[in-house]
CSV table of C-alpha atoms and ligand atoms in Angstrom, one decimal:
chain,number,residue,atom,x,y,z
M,427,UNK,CA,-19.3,0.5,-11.4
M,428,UNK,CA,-16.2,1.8,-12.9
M,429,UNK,CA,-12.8,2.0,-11.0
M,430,UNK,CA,-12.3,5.2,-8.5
M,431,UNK,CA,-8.7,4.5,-9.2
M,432,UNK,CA,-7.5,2.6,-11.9
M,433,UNK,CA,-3.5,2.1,-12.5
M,434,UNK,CA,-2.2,0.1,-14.8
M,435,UNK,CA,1.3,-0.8,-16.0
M,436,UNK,CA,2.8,1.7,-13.3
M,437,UNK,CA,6.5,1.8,-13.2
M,438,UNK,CA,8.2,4.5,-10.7
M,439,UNK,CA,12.2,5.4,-10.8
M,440,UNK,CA,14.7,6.3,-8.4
M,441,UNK,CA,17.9,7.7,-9.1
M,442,UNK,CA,20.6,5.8,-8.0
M,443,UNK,CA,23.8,7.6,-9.7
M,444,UNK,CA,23.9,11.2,-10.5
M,445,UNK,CA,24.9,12.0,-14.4
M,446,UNK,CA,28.5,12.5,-13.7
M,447,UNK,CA,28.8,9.7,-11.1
M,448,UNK,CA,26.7,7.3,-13.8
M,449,UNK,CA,29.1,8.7,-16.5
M,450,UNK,CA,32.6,8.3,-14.7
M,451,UNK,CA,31.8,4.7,-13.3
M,452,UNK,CA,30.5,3.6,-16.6
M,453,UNK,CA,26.5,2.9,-15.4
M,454,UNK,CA,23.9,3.1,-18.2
M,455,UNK,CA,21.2,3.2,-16.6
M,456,UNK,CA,21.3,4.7,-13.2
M,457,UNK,CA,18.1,4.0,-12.0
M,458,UNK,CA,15.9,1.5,-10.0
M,459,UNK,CA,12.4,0.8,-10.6
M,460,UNK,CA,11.3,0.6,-7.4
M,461,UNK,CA,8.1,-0.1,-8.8
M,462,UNK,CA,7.5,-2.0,-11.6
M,463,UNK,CA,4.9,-2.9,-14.0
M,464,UNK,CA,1.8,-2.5,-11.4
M,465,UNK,CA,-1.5,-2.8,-12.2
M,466,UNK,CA,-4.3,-2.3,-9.6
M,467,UNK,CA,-7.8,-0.6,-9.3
M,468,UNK,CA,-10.0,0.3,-6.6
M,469,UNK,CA,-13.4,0.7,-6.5
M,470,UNK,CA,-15.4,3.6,-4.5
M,471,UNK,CA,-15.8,3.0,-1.2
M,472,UNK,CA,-13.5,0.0,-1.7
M,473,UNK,CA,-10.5,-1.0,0.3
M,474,UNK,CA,-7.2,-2.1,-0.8
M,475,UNK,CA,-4.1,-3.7,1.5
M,476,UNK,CA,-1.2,-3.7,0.0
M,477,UNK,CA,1.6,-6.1,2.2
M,478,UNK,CA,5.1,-7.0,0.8
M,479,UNK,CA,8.7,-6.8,3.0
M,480,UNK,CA,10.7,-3.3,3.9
M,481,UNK,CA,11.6,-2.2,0.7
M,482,UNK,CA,9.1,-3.7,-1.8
M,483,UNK,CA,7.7,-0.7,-3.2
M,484,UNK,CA,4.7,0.2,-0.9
M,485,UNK,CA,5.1,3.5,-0.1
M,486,UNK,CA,6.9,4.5,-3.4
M,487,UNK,CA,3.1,3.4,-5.0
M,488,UNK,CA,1.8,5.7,-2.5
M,489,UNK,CA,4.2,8.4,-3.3
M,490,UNK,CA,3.6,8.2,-7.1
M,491,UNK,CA,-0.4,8.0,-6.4
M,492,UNK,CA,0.0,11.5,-4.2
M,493,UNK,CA,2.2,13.2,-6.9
M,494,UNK,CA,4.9,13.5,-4.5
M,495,UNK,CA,7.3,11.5,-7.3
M,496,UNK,CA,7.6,11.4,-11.0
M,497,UNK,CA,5.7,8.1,-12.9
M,498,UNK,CA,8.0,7.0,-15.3
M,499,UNK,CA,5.8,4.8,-17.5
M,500,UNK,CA,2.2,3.7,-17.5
M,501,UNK,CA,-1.4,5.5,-16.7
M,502,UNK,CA,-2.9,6.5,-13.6
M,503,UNK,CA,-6.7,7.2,-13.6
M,504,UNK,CA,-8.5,8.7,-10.7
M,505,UNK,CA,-12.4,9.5,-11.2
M,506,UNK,CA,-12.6,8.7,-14.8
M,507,UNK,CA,-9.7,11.2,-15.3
M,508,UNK,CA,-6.1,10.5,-16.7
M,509,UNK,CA,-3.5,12.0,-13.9
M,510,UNK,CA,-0.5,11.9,-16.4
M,511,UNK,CA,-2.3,14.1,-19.0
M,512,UNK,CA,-3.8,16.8,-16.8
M,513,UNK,CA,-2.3,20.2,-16.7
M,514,UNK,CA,-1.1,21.4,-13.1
M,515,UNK,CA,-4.3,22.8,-12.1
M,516,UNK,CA,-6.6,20.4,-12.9
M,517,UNK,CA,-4.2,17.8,-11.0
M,518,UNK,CA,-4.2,19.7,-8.0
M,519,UNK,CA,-8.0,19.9,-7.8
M,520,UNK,CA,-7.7,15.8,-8.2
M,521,UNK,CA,-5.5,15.2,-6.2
M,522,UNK,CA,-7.8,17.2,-3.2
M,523,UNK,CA,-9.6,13.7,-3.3
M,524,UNK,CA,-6.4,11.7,-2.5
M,525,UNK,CA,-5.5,12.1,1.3
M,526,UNK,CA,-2.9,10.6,2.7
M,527,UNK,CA,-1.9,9.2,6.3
M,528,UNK,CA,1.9,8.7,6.9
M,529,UNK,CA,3.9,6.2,7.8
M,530,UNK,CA,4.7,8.1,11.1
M,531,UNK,CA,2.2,9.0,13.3
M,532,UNK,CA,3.7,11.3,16.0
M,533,UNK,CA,6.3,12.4,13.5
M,534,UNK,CA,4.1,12.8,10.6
M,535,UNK,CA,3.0,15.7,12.6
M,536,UNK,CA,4.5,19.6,12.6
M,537,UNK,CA,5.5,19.6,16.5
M,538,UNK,CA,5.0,23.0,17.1
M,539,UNK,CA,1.6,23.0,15.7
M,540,UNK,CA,-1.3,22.9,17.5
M,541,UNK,CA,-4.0,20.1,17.0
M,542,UNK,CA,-6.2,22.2,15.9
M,543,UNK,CA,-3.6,23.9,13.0
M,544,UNK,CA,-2.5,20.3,11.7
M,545,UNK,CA,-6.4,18.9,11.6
M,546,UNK,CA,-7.3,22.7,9.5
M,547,UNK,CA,-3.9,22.4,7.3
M,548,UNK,CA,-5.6,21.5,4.3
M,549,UNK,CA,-7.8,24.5,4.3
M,550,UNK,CA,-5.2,26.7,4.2
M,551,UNK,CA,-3.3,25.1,1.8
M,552,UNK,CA,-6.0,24.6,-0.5
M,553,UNK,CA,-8.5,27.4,0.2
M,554,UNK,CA,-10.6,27.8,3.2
M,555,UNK,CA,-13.6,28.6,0.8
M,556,UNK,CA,-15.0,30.6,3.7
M,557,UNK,CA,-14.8,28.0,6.5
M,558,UNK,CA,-14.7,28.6,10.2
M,559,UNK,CA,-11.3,26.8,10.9
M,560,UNK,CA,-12.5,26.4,14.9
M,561,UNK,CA,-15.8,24.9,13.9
M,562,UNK,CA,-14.5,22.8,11.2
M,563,UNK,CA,-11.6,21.9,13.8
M,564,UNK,CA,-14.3,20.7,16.3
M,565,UNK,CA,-16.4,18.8,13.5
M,566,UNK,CA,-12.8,16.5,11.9
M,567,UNK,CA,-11.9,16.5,15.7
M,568,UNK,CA,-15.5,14.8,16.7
M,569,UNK,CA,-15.6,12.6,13.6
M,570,UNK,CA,-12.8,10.6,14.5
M,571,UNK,CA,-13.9,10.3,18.3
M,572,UNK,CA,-11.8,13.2,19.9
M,573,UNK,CA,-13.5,16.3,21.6
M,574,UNK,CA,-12.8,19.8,20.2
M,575,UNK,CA,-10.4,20.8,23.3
M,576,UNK,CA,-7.9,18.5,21.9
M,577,UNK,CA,-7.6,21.2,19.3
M,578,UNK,CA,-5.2,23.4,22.0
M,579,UNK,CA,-3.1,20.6,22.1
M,580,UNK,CA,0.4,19.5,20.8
M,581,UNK,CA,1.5,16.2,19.3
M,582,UNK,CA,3.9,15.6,22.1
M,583,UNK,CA,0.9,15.6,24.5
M,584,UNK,CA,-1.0,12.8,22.4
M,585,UNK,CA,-0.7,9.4,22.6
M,586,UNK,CA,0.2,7.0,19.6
M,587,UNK,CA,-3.7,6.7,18.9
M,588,UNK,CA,-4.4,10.0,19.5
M,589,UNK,CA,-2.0,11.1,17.2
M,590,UNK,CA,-3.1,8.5,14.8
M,591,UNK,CA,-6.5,9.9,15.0
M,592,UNK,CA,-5.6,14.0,14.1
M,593,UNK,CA,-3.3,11.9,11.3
M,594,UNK,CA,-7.2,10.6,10.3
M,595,UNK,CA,-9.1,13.8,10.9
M,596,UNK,CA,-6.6,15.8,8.6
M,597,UNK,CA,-7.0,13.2,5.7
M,598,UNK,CA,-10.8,13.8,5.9
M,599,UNK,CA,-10.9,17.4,6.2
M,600,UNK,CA,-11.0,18.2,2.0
M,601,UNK,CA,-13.4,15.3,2.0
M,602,UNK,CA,-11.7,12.7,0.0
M,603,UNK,CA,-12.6,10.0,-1.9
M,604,UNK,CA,-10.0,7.9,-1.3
M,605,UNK,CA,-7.4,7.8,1.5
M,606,UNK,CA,-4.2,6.4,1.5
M,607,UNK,CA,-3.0,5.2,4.6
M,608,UNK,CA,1.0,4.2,5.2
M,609,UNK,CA,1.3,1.6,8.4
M,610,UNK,CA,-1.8,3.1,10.2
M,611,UNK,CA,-1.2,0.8,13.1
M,612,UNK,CA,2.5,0.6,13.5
M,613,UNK,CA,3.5,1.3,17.1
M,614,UNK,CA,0.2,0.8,18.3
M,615,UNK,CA,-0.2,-1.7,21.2
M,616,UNK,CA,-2.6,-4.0,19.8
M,617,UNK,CA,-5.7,-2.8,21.5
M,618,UNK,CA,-5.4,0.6,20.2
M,619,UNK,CA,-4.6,-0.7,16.9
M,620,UNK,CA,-8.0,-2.0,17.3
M,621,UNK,CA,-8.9,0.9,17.9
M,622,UNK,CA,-7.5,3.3,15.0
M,623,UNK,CA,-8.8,0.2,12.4
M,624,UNK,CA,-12.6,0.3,13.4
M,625,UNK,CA,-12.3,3.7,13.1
M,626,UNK,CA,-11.2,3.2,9.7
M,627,UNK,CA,-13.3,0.7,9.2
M,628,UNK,CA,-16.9,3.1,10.1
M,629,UNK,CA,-15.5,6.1,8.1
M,630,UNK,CA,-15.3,4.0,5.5
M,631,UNK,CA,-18.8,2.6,5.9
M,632,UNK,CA,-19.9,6.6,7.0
M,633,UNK,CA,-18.6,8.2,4.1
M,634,UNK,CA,-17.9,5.8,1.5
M,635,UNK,CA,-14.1,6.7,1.2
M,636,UNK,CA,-12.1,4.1,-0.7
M,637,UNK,CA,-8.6,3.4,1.1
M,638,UNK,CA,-5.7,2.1,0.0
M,639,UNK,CA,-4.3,0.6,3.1
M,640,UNK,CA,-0.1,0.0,3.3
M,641,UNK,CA,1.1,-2.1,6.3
M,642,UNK,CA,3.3,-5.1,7.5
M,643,UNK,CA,0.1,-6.3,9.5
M,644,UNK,CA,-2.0,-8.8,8.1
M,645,UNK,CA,-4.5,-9.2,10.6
M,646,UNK,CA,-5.0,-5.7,9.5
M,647,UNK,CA,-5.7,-6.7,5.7
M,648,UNK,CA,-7.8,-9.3,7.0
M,649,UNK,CA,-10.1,-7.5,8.8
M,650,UNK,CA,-10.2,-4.5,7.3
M,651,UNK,CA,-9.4,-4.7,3.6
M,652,UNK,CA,-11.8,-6.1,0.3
M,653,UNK,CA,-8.9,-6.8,-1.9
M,654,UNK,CA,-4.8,-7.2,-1.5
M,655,UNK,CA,-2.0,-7.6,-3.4
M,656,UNK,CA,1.6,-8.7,-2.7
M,657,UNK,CA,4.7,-6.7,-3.9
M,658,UNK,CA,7.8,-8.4,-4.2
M,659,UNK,CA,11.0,-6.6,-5.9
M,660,UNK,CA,8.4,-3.7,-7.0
M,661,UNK,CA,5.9,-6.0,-8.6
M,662,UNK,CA,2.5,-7.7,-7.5
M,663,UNK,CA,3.0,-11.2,-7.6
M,664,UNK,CA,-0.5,-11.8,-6.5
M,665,UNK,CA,-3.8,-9.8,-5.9
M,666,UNK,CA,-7.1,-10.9,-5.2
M,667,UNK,CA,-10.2,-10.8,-3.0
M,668,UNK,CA,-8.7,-10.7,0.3
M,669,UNK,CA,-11.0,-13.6,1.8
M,670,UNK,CA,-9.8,-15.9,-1.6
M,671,UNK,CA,-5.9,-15.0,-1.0
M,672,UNK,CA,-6.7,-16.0,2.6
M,673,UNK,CA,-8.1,-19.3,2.3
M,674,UNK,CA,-6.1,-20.1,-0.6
M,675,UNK,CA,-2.4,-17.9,-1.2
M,676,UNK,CA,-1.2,-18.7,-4.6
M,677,UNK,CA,1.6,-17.5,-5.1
M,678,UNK,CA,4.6,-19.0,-2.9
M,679,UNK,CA,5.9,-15.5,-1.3
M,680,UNK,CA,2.0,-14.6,0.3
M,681,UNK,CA,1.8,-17.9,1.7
M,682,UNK,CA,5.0,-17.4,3.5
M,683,UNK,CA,4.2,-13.5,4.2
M,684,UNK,CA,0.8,-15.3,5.4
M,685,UNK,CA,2.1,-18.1,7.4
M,686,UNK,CA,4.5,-15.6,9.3
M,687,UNK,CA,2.0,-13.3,10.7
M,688,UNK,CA,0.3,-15.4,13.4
M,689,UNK,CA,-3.8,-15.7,13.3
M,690,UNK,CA,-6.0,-16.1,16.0
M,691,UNK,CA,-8.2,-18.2,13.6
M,692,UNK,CA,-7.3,-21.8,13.6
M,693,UNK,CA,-7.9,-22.2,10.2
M,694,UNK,CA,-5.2,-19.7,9.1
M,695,UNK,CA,-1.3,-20.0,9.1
M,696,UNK,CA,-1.4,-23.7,10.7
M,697,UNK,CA,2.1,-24.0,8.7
M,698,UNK,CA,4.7,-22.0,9.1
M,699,UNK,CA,6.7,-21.4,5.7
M,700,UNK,CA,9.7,-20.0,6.0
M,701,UNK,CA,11.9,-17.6,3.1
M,702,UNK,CA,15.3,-18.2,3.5
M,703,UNK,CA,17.9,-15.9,2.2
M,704,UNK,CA,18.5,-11.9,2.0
M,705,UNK,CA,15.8,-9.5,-0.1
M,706,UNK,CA,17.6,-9.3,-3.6
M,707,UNK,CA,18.9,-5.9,-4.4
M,708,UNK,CA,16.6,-3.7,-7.3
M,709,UNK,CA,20.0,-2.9,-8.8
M,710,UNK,CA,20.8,-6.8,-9.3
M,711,UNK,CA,17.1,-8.5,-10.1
M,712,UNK,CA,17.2,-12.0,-10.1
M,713,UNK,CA,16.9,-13.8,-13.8
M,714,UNK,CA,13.9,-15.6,-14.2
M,715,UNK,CA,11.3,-15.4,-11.9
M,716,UNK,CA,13.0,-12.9,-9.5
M,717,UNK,CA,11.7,-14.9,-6.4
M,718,UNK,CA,13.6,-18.1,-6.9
M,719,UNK,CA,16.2,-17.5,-4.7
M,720,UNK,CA,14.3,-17.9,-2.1
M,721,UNK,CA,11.2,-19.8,-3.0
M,722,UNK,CA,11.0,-23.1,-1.2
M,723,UNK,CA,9.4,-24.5,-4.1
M,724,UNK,CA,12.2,-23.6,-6.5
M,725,UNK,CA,12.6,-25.5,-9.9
M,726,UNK,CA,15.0,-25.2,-13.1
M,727,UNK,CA,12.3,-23.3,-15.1
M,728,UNK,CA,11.7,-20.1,-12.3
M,729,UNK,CA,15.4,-19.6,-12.6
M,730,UNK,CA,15.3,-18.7,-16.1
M,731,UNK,CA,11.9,-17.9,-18.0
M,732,UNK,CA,9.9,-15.3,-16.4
M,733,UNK,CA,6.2,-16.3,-15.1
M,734,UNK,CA,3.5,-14.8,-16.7
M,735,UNK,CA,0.5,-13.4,-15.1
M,736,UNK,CA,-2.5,-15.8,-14.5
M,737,UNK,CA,-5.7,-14.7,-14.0
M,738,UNK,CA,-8.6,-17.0,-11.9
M,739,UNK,CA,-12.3,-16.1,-11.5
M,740,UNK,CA,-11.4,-12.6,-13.5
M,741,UNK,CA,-10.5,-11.3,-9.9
M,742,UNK,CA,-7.6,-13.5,-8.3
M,743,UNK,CA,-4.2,-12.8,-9.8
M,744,UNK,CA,-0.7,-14.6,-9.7
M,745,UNK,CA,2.6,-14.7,-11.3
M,746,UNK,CA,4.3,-18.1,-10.5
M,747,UNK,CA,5.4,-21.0,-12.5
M,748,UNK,CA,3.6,-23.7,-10.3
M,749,UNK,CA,0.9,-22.0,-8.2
M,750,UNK,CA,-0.2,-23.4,-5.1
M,751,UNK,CA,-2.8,-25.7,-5.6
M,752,UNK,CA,-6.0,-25.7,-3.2
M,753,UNK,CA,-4.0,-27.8,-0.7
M,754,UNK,CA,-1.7,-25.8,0.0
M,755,UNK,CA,0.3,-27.6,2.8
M,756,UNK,CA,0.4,-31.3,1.3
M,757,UNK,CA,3.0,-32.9,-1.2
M,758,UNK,CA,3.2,-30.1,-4.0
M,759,UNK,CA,5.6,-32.3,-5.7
M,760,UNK,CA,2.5,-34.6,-7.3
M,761,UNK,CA,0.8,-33.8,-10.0
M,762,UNK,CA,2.1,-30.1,-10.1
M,763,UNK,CA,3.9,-30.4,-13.5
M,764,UNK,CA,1.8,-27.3,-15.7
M,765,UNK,CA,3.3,-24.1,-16.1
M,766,UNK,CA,1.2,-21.3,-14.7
M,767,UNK,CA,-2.3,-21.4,-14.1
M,768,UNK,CA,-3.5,-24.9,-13.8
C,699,ATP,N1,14.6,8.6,-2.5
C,699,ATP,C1,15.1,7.4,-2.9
C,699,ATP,N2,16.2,7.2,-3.7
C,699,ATP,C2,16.6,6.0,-4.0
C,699,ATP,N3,16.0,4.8,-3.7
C,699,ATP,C3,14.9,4.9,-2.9
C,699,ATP,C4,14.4,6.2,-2.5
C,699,ATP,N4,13.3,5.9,-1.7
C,699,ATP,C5,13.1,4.6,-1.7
C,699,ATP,N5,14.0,4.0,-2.4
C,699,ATP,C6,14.2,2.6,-2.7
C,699,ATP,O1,13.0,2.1,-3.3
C,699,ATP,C7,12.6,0.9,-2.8
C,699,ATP,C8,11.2,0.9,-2.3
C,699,ATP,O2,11.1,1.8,-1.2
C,699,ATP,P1,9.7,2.0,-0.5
C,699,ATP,O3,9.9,3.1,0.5
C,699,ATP,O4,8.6,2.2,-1.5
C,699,ATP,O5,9.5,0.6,0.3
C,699,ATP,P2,8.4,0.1,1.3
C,699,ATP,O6,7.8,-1.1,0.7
C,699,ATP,O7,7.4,1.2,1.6
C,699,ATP,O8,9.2,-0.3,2.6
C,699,ATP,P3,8.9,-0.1,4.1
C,699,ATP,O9,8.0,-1.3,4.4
C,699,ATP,O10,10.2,-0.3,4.8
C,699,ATP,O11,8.2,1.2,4.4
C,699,ATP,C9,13.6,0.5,-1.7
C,699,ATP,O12,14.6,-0.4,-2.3
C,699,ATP,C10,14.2,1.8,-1.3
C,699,ATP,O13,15.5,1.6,-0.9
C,700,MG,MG1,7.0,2.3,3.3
């Protein structure tokens, strides 16, 4: 099967000076990559979780993947076609296939729309190709479990899961093939973040929509996702199949991202590892392997000499200098002298 969406060597910018500013305060380059250097693919029908700390890069991936901000270097295919080289038109009927759910459930939303004018949006936006904006209102509206009277409604009159769902009914109304969903649980109360992921999670199944799933949760990656990747600084410093990065995180930063997000399963996050220190800035990136300042495991090498991508099974990747080993939680001192990949 080839990729749905295939990225690779994606770096994304943000301006940080303006040209005078950069010009009077002597700053070369005034940009940050707020994304650097990522390389990811999904398959159809396929999901992807993407976890990492406030500020890592998440939805600035998102943001790149929707057009909404320029890609500074590397290729972005979507359906066997190359984003970066098509003209505007032919973009815009690709990009019909990406839908997106925001961050921000209630406020994602127009307030003084109705229901059934936020759910229809996309038809009149890109072409209502002769539709019947109430019946199609009433068939996104039933989809995602709500009846077709919510359709008079307002967003202030919905709750957080309500809202959530219209935010899920107007992704699927161009029929996309891959949805990309920013924090679809955040603000929930846990059972109706239930809720909005099985939802999710029988679209998916229904339709066969790839998504590429954002969040701080990791119960939701673990329930809902196939693969995930952790961004640190704008990178990945480890992807793999979700179940494999479970039972066994590499890379020091998931574990701790891992072990901080309680489990009901026993199994999972019986150690808690704590990351000490402050999120480094993107303007001052830390030499060496730009998570030593705060990796527990910390030696002379990570502070210097970069870590270079290792690669396990073909599918399980990680960037560290002394990977965790497959017990995680004993004495890594012993026997843990090799550079990456052991
Ligand atoms: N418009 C902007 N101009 C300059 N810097 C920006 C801009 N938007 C985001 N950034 C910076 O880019 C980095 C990545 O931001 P992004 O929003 O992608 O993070 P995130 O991982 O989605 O965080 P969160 O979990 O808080 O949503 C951050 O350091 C942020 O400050
Ligand atoms: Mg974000």
């Amino acid at each position: 099967m080839s990729p749905l969406l295939d990225v690779a060597n994606m770096r994304v910018r943000y301006r940080t000076a303006g040209r005078f500013e950069a010009k009077v305060k002597g700053i070369g380059d005034p940009f940050i990559d707020a994304v650097c250097d990522v390389s990811f693919s999904i398959e159809p029908g396929q999901t992807l979780g993407l976890v990492g700390e406030s500020g890592s890069g998440k939805s600035t991936i998102a943001r790149a993947l929707l057009g909404l901000k320029d890609i500074a270097e590397g290729s972005v295919r979507f359906d066997g076609r190359d984003l970066r080289s098509l003209d505007a038109r032919s973009l815009a009927e690709v990009r019909r296939s990406i839908a997106m759910m925001w961050q921000d459930p209630v406020g994602s939303l127009s307030p003084r729309l109705t229901v059934k004018s936020l759910v229809t949006e996309p038809f009149r936006i890109h072409g209502r190709d002769g539709r019947d904006l109430d019946e199609e209102a009433a068939r996104l509206l039933t989809m995602v479990g709500l009846t077709p009277d919510f359709g008079s409604r307002y967003p202030h009159q919905l709750s957080g899961g309500q809202a959530r769902r219209v935010g899920v009914a107007r992704a699927l109304a161009l029929d996309p093939k891959l949805v990309v969903a920013d924090e679809p649980t955040a603000g929930l109360d846990v059972s109706v973040q239930a809720e909005v992921l099985n939802l999710l999670a029988d679209l998916q199944k229904r339709l066969g929509i790839a998504i590429l799933v954002i969040t701080h949760n990791l119960s939701v990656v673990r329930h809902i996702t196939d693969r995930m990747a952790t961004m640190y600084l704008g990178r990945f410093v480890e992807q793999g199949p979700t179940q494999a990065v479970f039972g066994q995180p590499r890379h020091p930063y998931t574990e701790a991202l891992l072990s901080a997000n309680p489990d009901p399963d026993p199994d999972v996050a019986k150690h808690r590892v704590e990351i000490s220190g402050e999120v480094p800035s993107l303007m001052d990136r830390p030499s060496g392997c730009e998570f030593h300042t705060r990796c527990p495991h910390v030696r002379d090498i990570c502070r210097t000499v970069r870590p270079m991508v290792t690669t396990e099974g073909g599918e399980h990747s990680f960037t560290c200098h002394f990977p965790l080993s497959r017990a995680p939680h004993e004495d890594r001192s012993a026997g843990r002298t090799g550079q990456s990949g052991e």
